[in-house]
Coordinates of C-alpha atoms and ligand atoms in Angstrom, one line a residue:
M1 CA 112.7 108.6 110.5
S2 CA 114.4 111.8 109.6
E3 CA 112.0 114.6 110.6
S4 CA 113.6 117.2 108.4
F5 CA 112.1 116.0 105.1
A6 CA 108.5 115.3 106.3
S7 CA 106.1 117.9 107.6
T8 CA 103.5 117.2 110.3
P9 CA 99.9 117.5 109.1
Q10 CA 99.7 120.7 111.1
E11 CA 102.8 122.2 109.4
A12 CA 101.4 121.2 106.1
A13 CA 98.1 122.9 106.9
A14 CA 99.8 126.1 107.8
W15 CA 101.8 125.9 104.6
R16 CA 98.6 125.4 102.6
D17 CA 97.0 128.4 104.3
A18 CA 100.0 130.6 103.5
L19 CA 99.8 129.6 99.8
D20 CA 96.0 130.0 99.8
A21 CA 96.4 133.6 101.1
Q22 CA 98.5 134.3 98.0
G23 CA 95.8 132.8 95.7
K24 CA 97.8 129.7 95.1
R25 CA 96.5 126.2 94.7
V26 CA 97.8 123.1 96.6
V27 CA 97.7 119.7 94.9
F28 CA 97.6 116.6 97.2
T29 CA 98.5 113.1 96.2
N30 CA 99.4 110.0 98.1
G31 CA 101.3 106.7 97.7
C32 CA 104.2 104.5 98.7
F33 CA 106.9 105.7 96.3
D34 CA 109.1 102.9 97.5
L35 CA 111.6 102.6 94.7
L36 CA 111.4 105.7 92.5
H37 CA 111.2 105.2 88.7
A38 CA 110.4 107.3 85.7
G39 CA 106.6 106.5 86.0
H40 CA 106.6 108.1 89.5
V41 CA 108.5 111.2 88.2
R42 CA 106.1 111.7 85.3
Y43 CA 103.1 111.1 87.5
L44 CA 104.3 113.7 90.1
A45 CA 105.1 116.3 87.4
E46 CA 101.6 115.9 86.0
A47 CA 100.0 116.1 89.5
R48 CA 102.1 119.3 90.2
S49 CA 100.9 120.9 87.0
L50 CA 97.4 120.9 88.3
G51 CA 98.2 123.6 90.8
D52 CA 101.0 125.8 92.2
A53 CA 102.5 123.4 94.8
L54 CA 102.4 119.7 95.4
I55 CA 102.2 117.8 98.7
V56 CA 102.8 114.0 98.8
A57 CA 101.2 112.0 101.6
L58 CA 103.6 109.1 101.9
N59 CA 102.5 105.7 103.4
G60 CA 104.4 104.9 106.5
D61 CA 106.6 101.8 106.7
D62 CA 103.9 99.5 108.3
S63 CA 101.3 100.5 105.8
V64 CA 103.7 99.8 102.9
H65 CA 104.3 96.4 104.3
Q66 CA 100.6 95.7 104.6
L67 CA 99.9 96.9 101.1
K68 CA 102.9 95.6 99.2
G69 CA 103.8 92.5 101.1
P70 CA 107.1 90.7 102.0
G71 CA 110.3 92.6 101.7
R72 CA 108.6 96.0 101.4
P73 CA 109.3 98.8 101.8
V74 CA 112.7 98.7 100.3
N75 CA 113.4 102.2 101.5
T76 CA 112.4 103.6 104.9
A77 CA 109.8 106.4 105.1
G78 CA 112.6 108.8 106.1
D79 CA 114.6 107.9 102.9
R80 CA 111.5 107.9 100.7
A81 CA 110.6 111.4 102.0
E82 CA 114.1 112.6 101.4
I83 CA 114.2 111.3 97.8
L84 CA 110.8 112.8 97.0
C85 CA 111.8 116.2 98.4
A86 CA 114.7 116.2 96.0
L87 CA 112.3 116.2 93.0
E88 CA 111.4 119.4 91.3
A89 CA 107.7 118.6 91.3
V90 CA 107.4 117.9 95.0
D91 CA 107.1 120.8 97.5
R92 CA 106.2 119.0 100.7
V93 CA 105.9 115.4 102.1
T94 CA 103.9 114.2 105.0
V95 CA 103.9 110.6 106.3
F96 CA 100.8 108.8 107.4
D97 CA 100.2 105.5 109.0
E98 CA 96.4 105.3 109.0
P99 CA 94.7 103.1 106.3
R100 CA 93.2 106.1 104.6
V101 CA 94.1 109.7 104.0
T102 CA 90.7 111.0 105.1
G103 CA 92.1 112.7 108.2
L104 CA 94.9 114.3 106.2
I105 CA 92.6 115.7 103.6
R106 CA 90.4 117.3 106.3
T107 CA 93.5 118.8 108.0
I108 CA 95.4 120.0 104.9
R109 CA 92.3 120.9 102.8
P110 CA 94.0 120.7 99.4
H111 CA 92.6 122.6 96.5
V112 CA 93.2 119.7 94.1
Y113 CA 93.5 115.9 94.7
A114 CA 95.3 113.7 92.2
K115 CA 95.0 109.9 92.2
G116 CA 96.7 107.5 89.9
G117 CA 95.3 104.3 88.3
D118 CA 92.0 102.8 87.2
Y119 CA 89.8 104.8 89.6
T120 CA 86.9 107.0 88.7
V121 CA 85.4 109.6 91.0
E122 CA 82.7 107.0 91.7
T123 CA 85.1 104.2 92.8
L124 CA 87.2 106.4 95.1
N125 CA 86.9 105.3 98.7
P126 CA 83.6 106.9 99.9
E127 CA 85.2 108.3 103.1
E128 CA 88.0 109.9 101.2
R129 CA 85.6 111.2 98.5
S130 CA 83.3 112.8 101.0
A131 CA 86.3 114.4 102.8
L132 CA 87.4 115.8 99.4
E133 CA 83.9 117.1 98.7
D134 CA 83.7 118.7 102.2
V135 CA 87.0 120.6 101.7
G136 CA 86.0 121.5 98.1
A137 CA 88.9 119.8 96.4
E138 CA 88.9 119.2 92.7
I139 CA 89.5 115.5 92.0
H140 CA 91.7 114.5 89.1
I141 CA 92.4 110.9 88.1
L142 CA 95.8 110.5 86.3
S143 CA 96.7 107.5 84.3
L144 CA 99.7 105.6 85.5
V145 CA 102.7 105.3 83.1
E146 CA 102.4 101.9 81.5
G147 CA 105.2 99.3 82.0
R148 CA 106.8 101.2 84.9
S149 CA 106.2 99.8 88.3
T150 CA 108.1 99.2 91.5
S151 CA 107.0 95.5 91.5
S152 CA 108.4 95.0 88.0
L153 CA 111.7 96.7 89.0
L154 CA 112.0 94.4 92.0
R155 CA 111.3 91.3 89.9
K156 CA 114.2 92.4 87.6
V157 CA 116.5 92.9 90.5
Q158 CA 115.5 89.6 92.2
S159 CA 115.7 87.3 89.2
G160 CA 118.0 89.2 86.8
E161 CA 115.0 89.3 84.4
D162 CA 111.5 90.6 84.5
P163 CA 109.0 87.8 83.6
D164 CA 106.4 90.5 83.0
P165 CA 108.0 93.5 81.4
D166 CA 104.6 94.8 80.5
G167 CA 104.0 95.2 84.3
K168 CA 101.0 92.8 84.5
L169 CA 99.8 91.7 87.9
R170 CA 101.0 88.1 88.4
L171 CA 98.2 85.9 89.8
A172 CA 98.4 82.4 91.3
V173 CA 95.3 80.2 91.5
L174 CA 95.1 77.5 94.1
G175 CA 92.4 74.8 93.8
S176 CA 91.6 71.2 94.6
G177 CA 89.0 70.4 92.0
Y178 CA 87.4 71.0 88.7
G179 CA 88.8 74.4 87.9
S180 CA 85.8 76.1 86.5
N181 CA 86.7 79.4 88.3
L182 CA 90.2 79.2 86.8
E183 CA 88.6 78.8 83.4
A184 CA 86.4 81.9 84.1
I185 CA 89.5 83.9 85.2
L186 CA 91.4 82.9 82.0
H187 CA 88.3 83.8 79.9
A188 CA 88.2 87.2 81.6
I189 CA 91.8 87.8 80.8
D190 CA 91.2 86.9 77.2
E191 CA 88.3 89.3 77.1
Q192 CA 90.4 92.0 78.7
V193 CA 88.0 92.2 81.7
L194 CA 91.0 91.3 83.9
D195 CA 94.4 92.7 83.2
A196 CA 96.6 90.1 84.8
R197 CA 98.6 86.9 84.0
V198 CA 98.1 83.6 85.7
A199 CA 101.7 82.8 86.6
L200 CA 101.1 79.6 88.5
V201 CA 98.4 77.1 89.4
I202 CA 98.8 74.9 92.5
S203 CA 96.7 72.0 93.7
D204 CA 96.9 69.7 96.7
V205 CA 95.2 66.9 94.6
A206 CA 97.5 65.2 92.1
D207 CA 94.8 64.5 89.5
A208 CA 92.6 67.6 89.9
R209 CA 91.2 68.9 86.7
I210 CA 92.4 72.4 87.5
L211 CA 96.0 71.2 86.8
T212 CA 95.0 70.0 83.4
V213 CA 93.2 73.3 82.6
A214 CA 96.4 75.1 83.6
K215 CA 98.6 72.9 81.4
N216 CA 96.3 73.2 78.5
H217 CA 96.8 77.0 78.7
N218 CA 100.6 76.6 79.1
I219 CA 100.5 77.8 82.7
P220 CA 103.0 76.3 85.1
A221 CA 100.9 73.8 87.1
L222 CA 102.1 72.2 90.3
W223 CA 100.9 69.4 92.7
I224 CA 102.0 69.9 96.2
D225 CA 101.8 66.9 98.6
P226 CA 99.6 68.3 101.4
G227 CA 101.0 65.9 104.0
N228 CA 98.8 64.1 106.5
S229 CA 97.1 67.1 108.1
G230 CA 93.4 66.6 107.5
A231 CA 92.0 69.9 106.3
G232 CA 95.3 71.6 106.9
L233 CA 98.6 71.4 105.0
S234 CA 101.7 70.1 106.6
A235 CA 104.3 72.7 107.6
A236 CA 106.5 71.4 104.7
A237 CA 103.6 71.9 102.3
Q238 CA 102.9 75.4 103.5
K239 CA 106.6 76.3 103.1
E240 CA 106.8 74.7 99.7
I241 CA 103.8 76.6 98.4
L242 CA 105.3 79.9 99.7
D243 CA 108.6 79.2 98.0
R244 CA 106.9 78.4 94.7
L245 CA 104.8 81.5 94.9
R246 CA 107.8 83.6 95.6
G247 CA 109.8 81.8 92.8
A248 CA 107.0 82.7 90.3
Q249 CA 107.0 86.3 91.6
V250 CA 103.3 86.2 92.4
D251 CA 101.6 89.4 93.4
L252 CA 98.1 88.1 94.3
I253 CA 96.7 84.7 95.2
A254 CA 93.1 83.5 94.2
L255 CA 91.8 80.5 96.1
A256 CA 89.2 78.7 93.9
G257 CA 87.9 75.6 95.6
F258 CA 91.1 75.1 97.5
M259 CA 90.1 72.6 100.2
R260 CA 92.9 73.3 102.6
I261 CA 93.2 76.0 105.3
V262 CA 96.0 78.5 104.5
K263 CA 98.2 79.2 107.5
E264 CA 101.6 80.7 108.3
P265 CA 104.0 81.5 106.8
L266 CA 101.9 82.0 103.8
L267 CA 99.2 84.2 105.4
S268 CA 101.5 86.9 106.7
S269 CA 103.8 86.8 103.7
F270 CA 100.8 87.6 101.5
A271 CA 98.7 89.5 104.0
G272 CA 95.8 91.2 102.2
R273 CA 96.9 89.4 99.0
I274 CA 94.9 86.2 99.2
L275 CA 91.3 86.1 98.0
N276 CA 88.8 83.3 98.2
I277 CA 85.4 82.6 96.6
H278 CA 82.9 80.9 98.9
P279 CA 79.6 79.4 97.8
S280 CA 77.3 81.1 100.3
L281 CA 76.2 84.6 101.3
L282 CA 78.8 85.0 104.1
P283 CA 78.6 85.2 107.1
K284 CA 76.0 82.5 106.6
Y285 CA 77.2 78.9 106.1
R286 CA 81.0 78.9 106.4
G287 CA 83.0 75.8 105.7
L288 CA 82.2 72.8 103.5
D289 CA 79.1 72.2 101.4
A290 CA 77.7 75.6 102.1
W291 CA 75.0 75.4 99.4
K292 CA 73.6 72.1 100.9
K293 CA 73.4 73.8 104.3
A294 CA 71.5 76.7 102.8
L295 CA 69.1 74.3 101.1
E296 CA 68.6 72.2 104.2
A297 CA 67.9 75.3 106.3
G298 CA 65.0 76.2 104.0
E299 CA 66.6 79.5 102.8
K300 CA 64.9 81.4 100.0
E301 CA 68.2 82.6 98.6
S302 CA 71.9 81.8 98.5
G303 CA 74.8 83.0 96.5
C304 CA 78.6 83.5 96.6
T305 CA 81.0 85.7 98.4
V306 CA 84.5 86.9 97.4
H307 CA 86.5 87.8 100.5
V308 CA 90.1 88.5 101.7
V309 CA 91.6 85.4 103.4
D310 CA 92.6 85.7 107.1
A311 CA 93.4 83.1 109.7
G312 CA 89.8 82.0 110.2
M313 CA 87.6 79.8 108.0
D314 CA 85.8 82.0 105.5
T315 CA 85.9 85.0 108.0
G316 CA 88.0 87.6 106.1
S317 CA 86.6 90.9 105.0
V318 CA 83.9 90.6 102.2
L319 CA 84.7 92.3 98.9
A320 CA 81.6 91.4 97.0
Q321 CA 78.6 89.1 96.9
A322 CA 76.1 87.8 94.3
S323 CA 72.8 86.2 95.2
V324 CA 70.6 83.6 93.5
P325 CA 67.1 82.4 94.4
I326 CA 66.6 78.9 95.8
L327 CA 63.8 77.2 93.9
E328 CA 61.3 74.8 95.2
D329 CA 62.6 71.8 93.2
D330 CA 66.3 72.6 93.8
T331 CA 68.7 69.8 94.6
P332 CA 72.1 70.5 96.0
A333 CA 73.5 70.0 92.5
T334 CA 71.1 72.4 90.7
L335 CA 71.6 75.1 93.4
H336 CA 75.4 74.7 93.3
A337 CA 75.4 75.0 89.5
R338 CA 73.3 78.3 89.8
I339 CA 75.7 79.7 92.4
Q340 CA 78.7 78.7 90.2
R341 CA 77.4 80.7 87.3
Q342 CA 77.4 83.7 89.5
E343 CA 80.9 82.8 90.8
H344 CA 82.3 82.8 87.2
S345 CA 81.1 86.3 86.5
L346 CA 81.8 87.8 90.0
Y347 CA 85.3 86.4 90.8
P348 CA 87.2 87.7 87.8
R349 CA 85.6 91.1 88.1
V350 CA 86.4 91.4 91.8
I351 CA 90.0 90.2 91.2
A352 CA 90.3 92.8 88.4
G353 CA 89.1 95.6 90.8
Y354 CA 91.4 94.4 93.6
A355 CA 94.3 94.1 91.3
A356 CA 93.7 97.6 89.9
K357 CA 93.7 98.9 93.5
L358 CA 96.9 97.1 94.3
L359 CA 98.5 98.5 91.2
A360 CA 97.0 102.0 91.7
G361 CA 98.6 102.0 95.1
E362 CA 101.8 101.6 93.1
P363 CA 103.0 105.2 93.5
Ligands
GRF401 C1 83.3 76.7 94.0 O1 82.0 76.4 94.1 C2 83.8 77.5 95.1 O2 82.9 78.4 95.6 C3 84.1 76.4 96.1 O3 84.6 75.4 95.4 C4 84.1 75.4 94.1 C5 85.3 75.4 93.1 O4 84.9 75.0 91.8 N1 84.9 77.0 97.2 P1 85.9 75.0 90.6 O5 87.0 74.1 91.0 O6 86.4 76.4 90.4 O7 85.1 74.5 89.5

C-alpha cells in the first residue's frame, strides 16, 4: 500500500503527544470506509467535532474481507487511506490488521473514542473498553446516518437497483423442517426487536413447512435438490445455494434446523456470516438429536446455543446460550419443546446483535 497516506502507530502516537502538549484533544475512530458515502462524511465530521484532531484506524484488506465478505474491499487500504486523508475532518489514518483496535488504543492513547452504530458503552468489546478506560479516553457512541451504507450502494451498482433502499440487513434462513425459528425471526422483525428483512428462505426438503411459512409471508422460498450426498449437499447444490444467496443480495445467513453440512464455496464466501442454532449447550452433544443425548446421559440441564458456522459440525464460536432444566418425567419431545421455547427468544435477539455489529462495522 501507499505508505505516504497512512501513519505507523508509533508516528500516530508521536503526533498525539505533540498535540497533547499544546492542550489539544485527539479523537480516534475505526472502520473499513470501503466506498465512501455521505453517511461516512457526516459521521467523520461529527467524530472530529468531539476534539481538535481526528485519527481513523482503517481495517486492512484482509480484515475487510473477513468482515464484509466476498468482493470486499472494493478499494485497497492504500486507496482508502488516501481518500480519507483528502477529507477535511480527517487528520491522520493508520491501518491495522488485528481483529481489534486494543493495541492501537494503548499505543495512540486518544483523548476521545468515537464509535458508530447500536453500541452502548456496556456492549463495547470488553478488551477495547478496558484499553479505553486505561488510557482515560472519553467514549462517544454516534448514530449512523440512516439509509446510507456501503452494502446498499454496492447492491445498487450490482443490480441496477437497491432492493433495500432503507439499508436493512438482508437475511436468508435455511431450514429442513417445521420452521418455528423462522416464525420467531419474523415475529421479532414485526416487533422491531430485529431490524432486518428475510430476503430468501431455502430448504433441501421439497415439502418442508418452513417453505410454506415463507410463502405465507410473501418471502421468496426455494427448494434446492440436495443431490445424493447423505448429510452433505452435492457440489451442484452448494453452488446453486451460493448463486441464489448472491442473487438475493443476502448479507447474513441463519441456519434453522438445516440438516445438511454447509461446505465450500458457501463457507468462505460467507465467512463469519453464517449462524446456526443448535439444541444443546455446546460443546456438549454436537450433531443429531442432541436433546435425546442429553436426556439419555442423565443431564440435569440442557439448552440451546447460537454459534457462527465453520467447517466442523457445530464447532464454530459460540455467541450465546440459554439453558433449561431437565425434569424427572421429561420425554425427548417435552424436553425439545422446552428448548425450542428458548430458541425462539434467543435466536432473533442474537441475530439482531450480530446484524447490528455487522452494520456498525459499516464505516
Ligand atoms: C431446532 O430445534 C434447532 O435447534 C434444530 O432444528 C430445530 C429446527 O426447528 N437444529 P424449526 O424448523 O425451526 O421449527
